[in-house]
Amino acid sequence: MRIFPFKRKEIFSESEKNRLVQAIRVAERLTSGEIRLFVESHCQYVDPMDRAKEAFLSLGMEKTKQRNGVLLYVAIKDRQFAIFGDQGIHDRVGNDFWVKEANLLLSHFKDAHIIEGIEECIREIGESLRTHFPHEAGDGNELPDDIVFGK
């Protein structure tokens, strides 16, 4: 029995979810790299990077063959985010790349363009993955493309 008859409000609409999943699929199309999007209302950690790392590990993203998974973590109501790249991709792009992507998200988020910012960030991460980890014969999608929703 539910005490409150109210349905929990979805973070994204169905069309927004579809846009973001499609962005992930397009970004991964020509790379062996993997991108996941983890979204929740609140970040229970002081540092969202700690939460991103926890989510990354709980999703098994460190198990990709070339260690080239990237998690984009967003806590909508707390207005926090983090981008966590596994060792393989981090070794290739370095800290400057992640700072550039974080600044890209910040500029979109400040203007309340959440979906557009996430889409553009996914696109740019995909381009970097394609450069450093191009798709090869036998590469398969190692992780699901769906959005993971936390609490």
mmCIF file of N, CA, C and O in Angstrom, residues 13 37 113 148 150:
data_model
loop_
_atom_site.group_PDB
_atom_site.id
_atom_site.type_symbol
_atom_site.label_atom_id
_atom_site.label_comp_id
_atom_site.label_asym_id
_atom_site.label_seq_id
_atom_site.Cartn_x
_atom_site.Cartn_y
_atom_site.Cartn_z
ATOM 1 N N SER A 13 11.892 13.277 -19.891
ATOM 2 C CA SER A 13 10.740 12.790 -20.639
ATOM 3 C C SER A 13 11.186 11.614 -21.514
ATOM 4 O O SER A 13 12.382 11.389 -21.713
ATOM 5 N N LEU A 37 25.571 6.689 -19.273
ATOM 6 C CA LEU A 37 25.013 7.879 -18.635
ATOM 7 C C LEU A 37 24.286 7.435 -17.374
ATOM 8 O O LEU A 37 23.382 6.610 -17.438
ATOM 9 N N HIS A 113 20.359 24.138 -20.442
ATOM 10 C CA HIS A 113 20.306 23.276 -21.624
ATOM 11 C C HIS A 113 20.916 21.916 -21.268
ATOM 12 O O HIS A 113 21.953 21.530 -21.810
ATOM 13 N N VAL A 148 21.130 4.870 -16.985
ATOM 14 C CA VAL A 148 20.954 4.291 -15.662
ATOM 15 C C VAL A 148 20.446 5.395 -14.755
ATOM 16 O O VAL A 148 21.045 6.480 -14.676
ATOM 17 N N GLY A 150 19.614 6.488 -10.952
ATOM 18 C CA GLY A 150 19.830 6.197 -9.540
ATOM 19 C C GLY A 150 18.669 6.741 -8.728
ATOM 20 O O GLY A 150 17.563 6.924 -9.230
#
